[in-house]
C-alpha positions as YAML, in Angstrom:
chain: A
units: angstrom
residues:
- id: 1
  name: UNK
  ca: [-16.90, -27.68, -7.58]
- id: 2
  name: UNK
  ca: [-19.66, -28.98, -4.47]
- id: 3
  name: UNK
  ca: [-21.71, -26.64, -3.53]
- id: 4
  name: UNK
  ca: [-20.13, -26.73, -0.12]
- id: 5
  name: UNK
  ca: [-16.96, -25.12, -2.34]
- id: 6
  name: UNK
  ca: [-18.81, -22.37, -3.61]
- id: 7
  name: UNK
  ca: [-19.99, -21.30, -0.23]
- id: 8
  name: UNK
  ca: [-16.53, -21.47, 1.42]
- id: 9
  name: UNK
  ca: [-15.08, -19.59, -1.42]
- id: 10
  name: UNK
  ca: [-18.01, -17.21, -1.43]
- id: 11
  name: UNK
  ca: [-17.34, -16.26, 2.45]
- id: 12
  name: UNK
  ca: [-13.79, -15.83, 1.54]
- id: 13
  name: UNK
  ca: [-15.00, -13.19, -1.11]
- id: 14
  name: UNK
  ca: [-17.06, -11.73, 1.79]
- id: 15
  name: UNK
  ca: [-14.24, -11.56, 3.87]
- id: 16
  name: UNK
  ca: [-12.04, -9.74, 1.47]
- id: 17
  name: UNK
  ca: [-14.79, -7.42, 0.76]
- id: 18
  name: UNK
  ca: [-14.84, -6.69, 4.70]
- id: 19
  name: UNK
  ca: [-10.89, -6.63, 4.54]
- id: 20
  name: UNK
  ca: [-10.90, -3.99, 1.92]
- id: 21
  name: UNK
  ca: [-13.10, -2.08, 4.23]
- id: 22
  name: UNK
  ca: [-10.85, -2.72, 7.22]
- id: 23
  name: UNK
  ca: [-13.69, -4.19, 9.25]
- id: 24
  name: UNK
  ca: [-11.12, -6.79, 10.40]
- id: 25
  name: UNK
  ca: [-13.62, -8.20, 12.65]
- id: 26
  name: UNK
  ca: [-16.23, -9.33, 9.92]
- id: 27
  name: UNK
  ca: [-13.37, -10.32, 7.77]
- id: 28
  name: UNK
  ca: [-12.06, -12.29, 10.45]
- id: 29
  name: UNK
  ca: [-15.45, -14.07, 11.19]
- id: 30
  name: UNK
  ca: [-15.98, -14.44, 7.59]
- id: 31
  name: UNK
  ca: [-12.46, -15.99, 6.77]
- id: 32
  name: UNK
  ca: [-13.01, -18.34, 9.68]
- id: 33
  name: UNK
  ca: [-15.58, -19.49, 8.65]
- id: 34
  name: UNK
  ca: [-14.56, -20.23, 5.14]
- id: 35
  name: UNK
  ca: [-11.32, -21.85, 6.98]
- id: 36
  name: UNK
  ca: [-13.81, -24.55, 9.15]
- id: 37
  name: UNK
  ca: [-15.86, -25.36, 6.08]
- id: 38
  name: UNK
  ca: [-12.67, -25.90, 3.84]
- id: 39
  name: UNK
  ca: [-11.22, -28.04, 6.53]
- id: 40
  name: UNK
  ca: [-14.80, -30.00, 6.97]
- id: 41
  name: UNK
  ca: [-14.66, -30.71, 2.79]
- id: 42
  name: UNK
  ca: [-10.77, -31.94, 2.08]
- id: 43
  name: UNK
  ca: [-10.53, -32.97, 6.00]
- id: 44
  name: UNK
  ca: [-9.23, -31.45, 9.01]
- id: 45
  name: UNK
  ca: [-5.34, -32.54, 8.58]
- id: 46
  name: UNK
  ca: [-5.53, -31.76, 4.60]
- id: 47
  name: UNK
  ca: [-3.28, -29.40, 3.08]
- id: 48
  name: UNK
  ca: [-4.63, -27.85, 0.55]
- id: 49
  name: UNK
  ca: [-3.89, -24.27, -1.52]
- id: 50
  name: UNK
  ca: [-8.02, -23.18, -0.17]
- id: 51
  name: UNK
  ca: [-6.86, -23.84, 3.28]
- id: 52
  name: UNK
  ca: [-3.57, -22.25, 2.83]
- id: 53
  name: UNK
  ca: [-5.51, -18.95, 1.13]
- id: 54
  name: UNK
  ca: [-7.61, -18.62, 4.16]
- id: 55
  name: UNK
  ca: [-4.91, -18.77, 6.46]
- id: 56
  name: UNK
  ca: [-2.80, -16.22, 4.71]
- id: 57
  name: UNK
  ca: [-6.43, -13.85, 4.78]
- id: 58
  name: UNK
  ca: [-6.19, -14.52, 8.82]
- id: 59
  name: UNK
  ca: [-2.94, -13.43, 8.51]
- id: 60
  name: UNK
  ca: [-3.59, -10.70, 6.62]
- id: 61
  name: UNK
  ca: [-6.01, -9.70, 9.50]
- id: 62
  name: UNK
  ca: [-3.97, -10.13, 12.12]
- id: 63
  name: UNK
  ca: [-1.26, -8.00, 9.66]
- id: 64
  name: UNK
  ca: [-3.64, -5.05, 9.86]
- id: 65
  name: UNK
  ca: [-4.17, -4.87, 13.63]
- id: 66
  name: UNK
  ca: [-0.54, -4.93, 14.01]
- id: 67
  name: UNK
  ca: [-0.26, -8.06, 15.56]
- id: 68
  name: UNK
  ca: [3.29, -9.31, 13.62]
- id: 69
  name: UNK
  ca: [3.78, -12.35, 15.79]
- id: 70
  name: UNK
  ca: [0.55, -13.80, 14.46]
- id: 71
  name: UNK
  ca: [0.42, -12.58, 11.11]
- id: 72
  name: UNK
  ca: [3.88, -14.02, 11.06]
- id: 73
  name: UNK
  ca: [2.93, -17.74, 11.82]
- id: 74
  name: UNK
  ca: [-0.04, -17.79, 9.89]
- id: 75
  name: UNK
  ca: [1.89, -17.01, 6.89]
- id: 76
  name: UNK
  ca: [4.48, -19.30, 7.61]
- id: 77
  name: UNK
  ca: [1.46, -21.93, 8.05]
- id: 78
  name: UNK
  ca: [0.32, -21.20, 4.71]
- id: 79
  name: UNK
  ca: [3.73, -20.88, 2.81]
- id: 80
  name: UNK
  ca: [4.57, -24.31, 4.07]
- id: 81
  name: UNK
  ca: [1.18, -25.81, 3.02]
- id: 82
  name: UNK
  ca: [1.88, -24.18, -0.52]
- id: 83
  name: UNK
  ca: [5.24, -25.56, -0.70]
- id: 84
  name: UNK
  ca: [3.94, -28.98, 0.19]
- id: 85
  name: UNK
  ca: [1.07, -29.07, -2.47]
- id: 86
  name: UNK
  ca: [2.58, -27.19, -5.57]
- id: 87
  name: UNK
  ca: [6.25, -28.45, -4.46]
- id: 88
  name: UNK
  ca: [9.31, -26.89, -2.75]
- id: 89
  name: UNK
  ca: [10.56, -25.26, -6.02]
- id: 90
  name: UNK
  ca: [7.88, -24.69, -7.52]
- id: 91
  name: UNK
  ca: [7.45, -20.96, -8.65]
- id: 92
  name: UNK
  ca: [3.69, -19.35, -8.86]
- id: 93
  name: UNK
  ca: [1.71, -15.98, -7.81]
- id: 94
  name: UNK
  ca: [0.05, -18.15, -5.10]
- id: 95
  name: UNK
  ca: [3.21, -18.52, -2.91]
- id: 96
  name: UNK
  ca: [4.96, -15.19, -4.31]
- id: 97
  name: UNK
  ca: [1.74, -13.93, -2.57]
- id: 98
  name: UNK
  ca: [2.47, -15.29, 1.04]
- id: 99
  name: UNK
  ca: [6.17, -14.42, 0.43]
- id: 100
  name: UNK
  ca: [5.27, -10.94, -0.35]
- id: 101
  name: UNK
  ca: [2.75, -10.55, 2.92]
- id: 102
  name: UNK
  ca: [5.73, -12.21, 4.82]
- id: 103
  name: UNK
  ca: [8.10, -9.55, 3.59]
- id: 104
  name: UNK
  ca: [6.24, -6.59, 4.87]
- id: 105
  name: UNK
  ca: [5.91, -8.16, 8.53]
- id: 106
  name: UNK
  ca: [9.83, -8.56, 8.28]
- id: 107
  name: UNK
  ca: [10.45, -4.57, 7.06]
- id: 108
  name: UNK
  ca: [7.59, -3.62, 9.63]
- id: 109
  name: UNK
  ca: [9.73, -5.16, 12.29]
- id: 110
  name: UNK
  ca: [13.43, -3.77, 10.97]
- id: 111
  name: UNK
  ca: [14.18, -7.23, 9.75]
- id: 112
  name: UNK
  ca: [15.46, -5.14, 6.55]
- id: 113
  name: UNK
  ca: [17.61, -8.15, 5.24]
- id: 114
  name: UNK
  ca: [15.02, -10.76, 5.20]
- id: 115
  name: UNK
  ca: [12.64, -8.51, 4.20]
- id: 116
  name: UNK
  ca: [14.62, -7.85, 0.58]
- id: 117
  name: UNK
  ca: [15.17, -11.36, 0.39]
- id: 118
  name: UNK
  ca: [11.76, -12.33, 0.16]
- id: 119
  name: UNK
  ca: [10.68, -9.04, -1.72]
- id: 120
  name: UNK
  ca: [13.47, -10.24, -4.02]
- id: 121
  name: UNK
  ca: [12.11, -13.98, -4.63]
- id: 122
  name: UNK
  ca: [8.17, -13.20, -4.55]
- id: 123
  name: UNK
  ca: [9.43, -10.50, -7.23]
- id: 124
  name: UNK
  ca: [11.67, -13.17, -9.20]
- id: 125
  name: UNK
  ca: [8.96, -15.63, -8.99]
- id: 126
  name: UNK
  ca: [5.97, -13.07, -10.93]
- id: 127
  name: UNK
  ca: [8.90, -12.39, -13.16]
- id: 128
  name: UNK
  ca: [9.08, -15.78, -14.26]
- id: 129
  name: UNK
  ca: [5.70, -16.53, -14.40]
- id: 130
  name: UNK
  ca: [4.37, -13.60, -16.12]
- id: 131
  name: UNK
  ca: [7.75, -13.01, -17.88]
- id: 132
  name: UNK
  ca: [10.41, -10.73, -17.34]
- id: 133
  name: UNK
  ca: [9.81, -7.96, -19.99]
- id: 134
  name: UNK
  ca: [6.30, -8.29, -18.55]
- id: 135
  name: UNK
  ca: [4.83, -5.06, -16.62]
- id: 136
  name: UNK
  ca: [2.15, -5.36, -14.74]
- id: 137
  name: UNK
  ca: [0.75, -3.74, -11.23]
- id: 138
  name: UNK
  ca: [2.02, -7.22, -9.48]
- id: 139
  name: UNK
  ca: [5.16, -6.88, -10.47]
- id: 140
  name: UNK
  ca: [5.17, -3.12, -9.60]
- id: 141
  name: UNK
  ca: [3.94, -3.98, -6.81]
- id: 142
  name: UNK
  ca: [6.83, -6.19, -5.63]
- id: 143
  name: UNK
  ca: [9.38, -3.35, -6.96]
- id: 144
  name: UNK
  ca: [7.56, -1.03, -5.10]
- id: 145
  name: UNK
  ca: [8.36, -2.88, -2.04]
- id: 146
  name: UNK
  ca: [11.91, -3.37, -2.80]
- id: 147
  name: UNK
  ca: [11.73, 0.59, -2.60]
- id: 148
  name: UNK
  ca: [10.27, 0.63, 0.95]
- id: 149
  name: UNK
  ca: [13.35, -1.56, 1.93]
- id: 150
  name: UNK
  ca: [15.81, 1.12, 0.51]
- id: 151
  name: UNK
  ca: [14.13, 4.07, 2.29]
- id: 152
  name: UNK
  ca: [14.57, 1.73, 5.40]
- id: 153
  name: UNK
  ca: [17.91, 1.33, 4.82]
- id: 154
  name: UNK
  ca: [18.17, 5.56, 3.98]
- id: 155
  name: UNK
  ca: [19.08, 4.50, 1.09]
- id: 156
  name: UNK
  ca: [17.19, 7.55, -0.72]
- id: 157
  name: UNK
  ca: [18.65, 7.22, -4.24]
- id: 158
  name: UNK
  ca: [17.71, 3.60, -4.78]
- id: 159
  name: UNK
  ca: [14.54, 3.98, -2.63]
- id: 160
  name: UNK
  ca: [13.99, 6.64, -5.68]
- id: 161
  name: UNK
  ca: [14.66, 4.78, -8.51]
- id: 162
  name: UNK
  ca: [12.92, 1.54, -7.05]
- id: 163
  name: UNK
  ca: [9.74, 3.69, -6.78]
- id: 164
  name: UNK
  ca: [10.04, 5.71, -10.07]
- id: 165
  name: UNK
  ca: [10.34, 2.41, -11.61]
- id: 166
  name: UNK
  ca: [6.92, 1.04, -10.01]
- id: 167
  name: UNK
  ca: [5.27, 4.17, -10.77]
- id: 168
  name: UNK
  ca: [6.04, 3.93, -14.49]
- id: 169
  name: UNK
  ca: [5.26, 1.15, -14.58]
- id: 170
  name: UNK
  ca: [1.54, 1.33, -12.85]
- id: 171
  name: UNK
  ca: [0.78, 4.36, -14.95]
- id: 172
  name: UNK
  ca: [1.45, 1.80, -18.43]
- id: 173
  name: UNK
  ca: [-0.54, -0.99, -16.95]
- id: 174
  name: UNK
  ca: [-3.78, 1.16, -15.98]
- id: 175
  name: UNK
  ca: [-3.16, 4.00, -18.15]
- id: 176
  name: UNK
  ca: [-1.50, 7.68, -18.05]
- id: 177
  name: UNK
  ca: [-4.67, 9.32, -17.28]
- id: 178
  name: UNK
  ca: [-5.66, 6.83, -14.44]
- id: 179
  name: UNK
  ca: [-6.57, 7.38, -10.77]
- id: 180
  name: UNK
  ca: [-6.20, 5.38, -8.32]
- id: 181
  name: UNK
  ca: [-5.04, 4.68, -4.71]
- id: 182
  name: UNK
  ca: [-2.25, 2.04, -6.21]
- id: 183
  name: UNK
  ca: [-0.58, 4.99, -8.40]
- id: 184
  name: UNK
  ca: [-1.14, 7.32, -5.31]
- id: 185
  name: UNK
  ca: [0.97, 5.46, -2.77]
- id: 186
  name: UNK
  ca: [3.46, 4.93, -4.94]
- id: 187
  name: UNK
  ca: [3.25, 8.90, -5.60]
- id: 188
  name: UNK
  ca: [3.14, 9.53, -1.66]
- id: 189
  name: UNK
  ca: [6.73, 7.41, -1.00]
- id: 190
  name: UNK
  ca: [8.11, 8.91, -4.13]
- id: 191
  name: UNK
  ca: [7.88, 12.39, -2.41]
- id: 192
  name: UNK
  ca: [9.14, 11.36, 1.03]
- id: 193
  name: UNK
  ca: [12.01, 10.40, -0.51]
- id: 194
  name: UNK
  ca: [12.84, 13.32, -2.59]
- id: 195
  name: UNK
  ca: [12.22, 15.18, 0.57]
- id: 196
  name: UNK
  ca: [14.31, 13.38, 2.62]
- id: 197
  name: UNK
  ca: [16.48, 14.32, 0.07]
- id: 198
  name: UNK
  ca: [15.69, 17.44, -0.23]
- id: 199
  name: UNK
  ca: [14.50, 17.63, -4.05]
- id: 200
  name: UNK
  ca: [12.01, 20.25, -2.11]
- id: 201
  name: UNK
  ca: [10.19, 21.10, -5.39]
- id: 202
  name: UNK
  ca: [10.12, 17.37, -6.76]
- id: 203
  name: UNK
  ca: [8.54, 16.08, -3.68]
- id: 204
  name: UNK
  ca: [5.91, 19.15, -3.34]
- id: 205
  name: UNK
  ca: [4.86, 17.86, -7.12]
- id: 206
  name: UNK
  ca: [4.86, 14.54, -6.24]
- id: 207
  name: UNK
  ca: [2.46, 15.12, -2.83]
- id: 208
  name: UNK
  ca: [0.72, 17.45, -4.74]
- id: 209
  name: UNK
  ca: [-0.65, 14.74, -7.70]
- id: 210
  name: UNK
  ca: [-1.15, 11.83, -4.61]
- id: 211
  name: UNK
  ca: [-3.56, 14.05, -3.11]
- id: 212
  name: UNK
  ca: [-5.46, 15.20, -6.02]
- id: 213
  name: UNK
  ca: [-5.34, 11.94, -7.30]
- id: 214
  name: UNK
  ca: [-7.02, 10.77, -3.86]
- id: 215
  name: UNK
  ca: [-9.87, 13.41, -3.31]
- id: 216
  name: UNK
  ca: [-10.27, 12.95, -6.91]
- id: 217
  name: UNK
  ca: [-11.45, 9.07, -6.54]
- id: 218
  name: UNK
  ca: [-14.38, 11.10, -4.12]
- id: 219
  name: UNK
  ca: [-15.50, 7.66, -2.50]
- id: 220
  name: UNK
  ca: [-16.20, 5.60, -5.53]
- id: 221
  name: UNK
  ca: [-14.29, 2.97, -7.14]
- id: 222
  name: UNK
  ca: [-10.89, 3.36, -8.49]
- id: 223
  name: UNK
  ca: [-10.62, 3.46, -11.65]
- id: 224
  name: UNK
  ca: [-8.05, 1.36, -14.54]
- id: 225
  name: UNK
  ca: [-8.22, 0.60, -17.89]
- id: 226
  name: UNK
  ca: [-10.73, -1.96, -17.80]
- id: 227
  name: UNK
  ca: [-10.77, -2.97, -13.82]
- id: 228
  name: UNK
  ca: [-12.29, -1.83, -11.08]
- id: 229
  name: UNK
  ca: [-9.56, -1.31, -7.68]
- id: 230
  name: UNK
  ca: [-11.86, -1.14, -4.68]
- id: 231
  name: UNK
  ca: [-11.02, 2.20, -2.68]
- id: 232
  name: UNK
  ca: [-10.28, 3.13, 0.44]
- id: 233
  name: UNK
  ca: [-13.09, 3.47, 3.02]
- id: 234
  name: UNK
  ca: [-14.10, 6.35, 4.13]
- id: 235
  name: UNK
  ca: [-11.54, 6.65, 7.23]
- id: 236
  name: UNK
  ca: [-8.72, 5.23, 5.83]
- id: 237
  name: UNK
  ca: [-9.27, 7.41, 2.80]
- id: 238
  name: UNK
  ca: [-9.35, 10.53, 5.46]
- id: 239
  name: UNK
  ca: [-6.51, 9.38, 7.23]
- id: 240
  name: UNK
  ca: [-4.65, 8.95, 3.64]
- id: 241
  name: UNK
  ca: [-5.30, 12.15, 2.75]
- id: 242
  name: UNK
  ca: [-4.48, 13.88, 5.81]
- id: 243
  name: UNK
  ca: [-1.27, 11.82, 5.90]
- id: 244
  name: UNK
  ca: [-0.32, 13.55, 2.04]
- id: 245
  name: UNK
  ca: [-1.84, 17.42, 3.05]
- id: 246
  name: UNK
  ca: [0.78, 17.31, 5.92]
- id: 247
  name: UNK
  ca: [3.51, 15.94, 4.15]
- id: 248
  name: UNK
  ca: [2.54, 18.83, 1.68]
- id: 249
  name: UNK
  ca: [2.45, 21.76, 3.95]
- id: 250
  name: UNK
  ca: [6.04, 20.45, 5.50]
- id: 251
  name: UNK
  ca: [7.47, 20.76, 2.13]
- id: 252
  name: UNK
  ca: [5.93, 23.80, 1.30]
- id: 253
  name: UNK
  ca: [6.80, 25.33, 4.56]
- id: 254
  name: UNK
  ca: [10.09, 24.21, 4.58]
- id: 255
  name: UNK
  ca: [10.67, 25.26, 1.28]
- id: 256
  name: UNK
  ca: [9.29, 28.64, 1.22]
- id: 257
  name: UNK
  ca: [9.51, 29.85, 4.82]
- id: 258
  name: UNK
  ca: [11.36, 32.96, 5.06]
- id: 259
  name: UNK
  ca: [10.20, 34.66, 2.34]
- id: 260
  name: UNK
  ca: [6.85, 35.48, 0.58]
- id: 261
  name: UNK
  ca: [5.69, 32.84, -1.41]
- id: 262
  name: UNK
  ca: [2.14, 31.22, -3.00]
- id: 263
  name: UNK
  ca: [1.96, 27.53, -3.44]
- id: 264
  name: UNK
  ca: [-1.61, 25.71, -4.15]
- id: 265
  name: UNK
  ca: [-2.20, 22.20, -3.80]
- id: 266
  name: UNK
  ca: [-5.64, 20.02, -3.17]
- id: 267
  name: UNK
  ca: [-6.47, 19.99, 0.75]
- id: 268
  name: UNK
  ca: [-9.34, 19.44, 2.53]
- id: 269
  name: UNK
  ca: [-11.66, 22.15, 2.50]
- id: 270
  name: UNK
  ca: [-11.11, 24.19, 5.98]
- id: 271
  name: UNK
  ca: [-9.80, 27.49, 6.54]
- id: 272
  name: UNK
  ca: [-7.18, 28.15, 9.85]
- id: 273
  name: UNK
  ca: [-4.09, 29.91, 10.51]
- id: 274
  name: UNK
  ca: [-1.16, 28.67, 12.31]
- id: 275
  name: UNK
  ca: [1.62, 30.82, 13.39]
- id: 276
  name: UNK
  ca: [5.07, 29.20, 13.61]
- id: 277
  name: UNK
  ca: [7.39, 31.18, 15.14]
- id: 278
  name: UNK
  ca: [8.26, 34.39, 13.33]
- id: 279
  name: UNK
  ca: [6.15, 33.16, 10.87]
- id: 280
  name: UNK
  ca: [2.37, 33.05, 9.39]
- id: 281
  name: UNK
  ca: [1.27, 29.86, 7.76]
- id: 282
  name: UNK
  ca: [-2.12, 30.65, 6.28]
- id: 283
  name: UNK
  ca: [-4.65, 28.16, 4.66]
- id: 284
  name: UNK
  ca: [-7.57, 29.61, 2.38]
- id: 285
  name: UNK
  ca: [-9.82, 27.54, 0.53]
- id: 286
  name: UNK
  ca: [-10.44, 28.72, -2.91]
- id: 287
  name: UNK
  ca: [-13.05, 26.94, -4.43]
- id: 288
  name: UNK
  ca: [-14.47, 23.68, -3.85]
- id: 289
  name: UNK
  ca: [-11.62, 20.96, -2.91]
- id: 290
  name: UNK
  ca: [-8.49, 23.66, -3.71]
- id: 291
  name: UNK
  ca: [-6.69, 25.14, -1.12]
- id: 292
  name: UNK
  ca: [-4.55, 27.89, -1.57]
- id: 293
  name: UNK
  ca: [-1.01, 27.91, 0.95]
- id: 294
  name: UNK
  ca: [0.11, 31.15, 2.09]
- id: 295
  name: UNK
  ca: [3.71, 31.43, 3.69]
- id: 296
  name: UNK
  ca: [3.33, 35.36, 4.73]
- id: 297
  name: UNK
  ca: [6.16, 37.06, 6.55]
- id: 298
  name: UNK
  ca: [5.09, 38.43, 10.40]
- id: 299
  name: UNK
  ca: [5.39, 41.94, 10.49]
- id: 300
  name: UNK
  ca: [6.13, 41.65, 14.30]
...
């Protein structure tokens, strides 16, 4: 590899790192420039899988700031540059990549069809490559996706088993005991699903471990058996978390209102009352990141 390689790659790297972040503007700036310097090495006309990688990362950028309409062609850019350099049947984690990124802008537009067929081939295609009694947090990550297609559809039940399936099969891939924001998503769909419906207690449990499991990671790295998932940052970690808490309260509300009842779960650490209607909904924090939720009947 020139050294002109290793620096295009290397701003690539810098531009995920930015990604991760969501500082979509560095990223972007990074991954163009890793885009010029990979067109100045194999030639402006080339097609070639680094130029197709760093149009898939602009894509991914574009992805993030909701803009679907480009994220859309520059994935289609890079699909049929992969197509043309590893062949048009050719099966591989490169192109089950763009397939997968492609996916999610067709379900994020209610393009629920195409978006299951090309969750179901990026899926088939890490299946056959990795092989298909294989588990691993790709994989579960493509079933896991599948799942978001069912709950689309309302299709609760197989949105349920899709995402009980990914779930197992994260926790045997980084271990039982592991924490991370992969294993919490999965945790936070699993519960809007049971709530929706309306496995009340399921999806309270199910909340309840996603947001532990996310003020547990407390701003550091995420941790597997043996590699290192880089976290959230600090907003969209917040914004995470706050997403879970009120998902949690809902349920717990819901579930409880009417009568006197005690649930804890892990909050943020404020203290505020809300009344809803004939009812109180208290929040006291207990002790460091704990929050105890009081439903308490009005006596008005």
């Amino acid at each position: 590899m020139s050294r002109y390689e290793t620096t295009a790659k290397a701003l690539q790297r810098f531009g995920d790192w930015k990604a991760e972040r969501r500082s979509l503007d560095g990223a972007e700036s990074y991954y163009r420039e890793a885009l010029e310097l990979f067109r100045d090495i194999y030639g402006a006309g080339a097609w070639n899988p680094d130029i197709a990688n760093a149009l898939q990362c602009l894509g991914t950028v574009n992805y993030h700031r909701n803009d679907l309409e480009s994220a859309e062609e520059l994935y289609m850019d890079a699909l049929k540059m992969k197509r043309s350099v590893y062949g048009e049947k050719a099966r591989n984690i490169d192109i089950a990549e763009t397939l997968n990124w492609l996916g999610n802008v067709q379900r994020d537009r209610k393009n629920l069809e195409s978006a299951e067929q090309l969750f179901q081939e990026a899926l088939y295609m890490k299946r056959d490559v990795h092989g298909f009694d294989t588990q691993s947090a790709d994989i579960a990550g493509s079933v896991h996706n599948l799942g978001t297609v069912k709950e689309g559809r309302k299709d609760y039940e197989g949105a349920e088993k899709l995402y009980r399936e990914a779930l197992a099969m994260k926790r045997h891939v980084y271990g039982e005991g592991a924490k991370n924001t992969d294993i919490a998503r999965t945790l936070y769909c699993l519960g809007v699903v049971l709530e929706m419906r309306y496995d009340l207690g399921s999806a309270r449990n199910s909340y309840s471990e996603a947001l532990q499991m996310c003020k547990a990671l407390d701003d550091s790295k995420d941790s597997d058996n043996g590699g290192v998932i880089v976290p959230l940052n600090a907003q969209a970690k917040l914004d995470f978390q706050k997403l879970i808490s009120n998902a949690l309260w809902r349920v717990v509300f819901i579930r409880y209102g009417g009568r006197v009842a005690r649930a804890l779960a892990i909050g943020v650490g404020i203290g505020l009352g809300l009344r809803i209607g004939a009812w109180s909904l208290g929040y006291r924090t207990l002790s460091g990141s704990r929050l105890e939720i009081e439903v308490i009947e009005d006596s008005k």
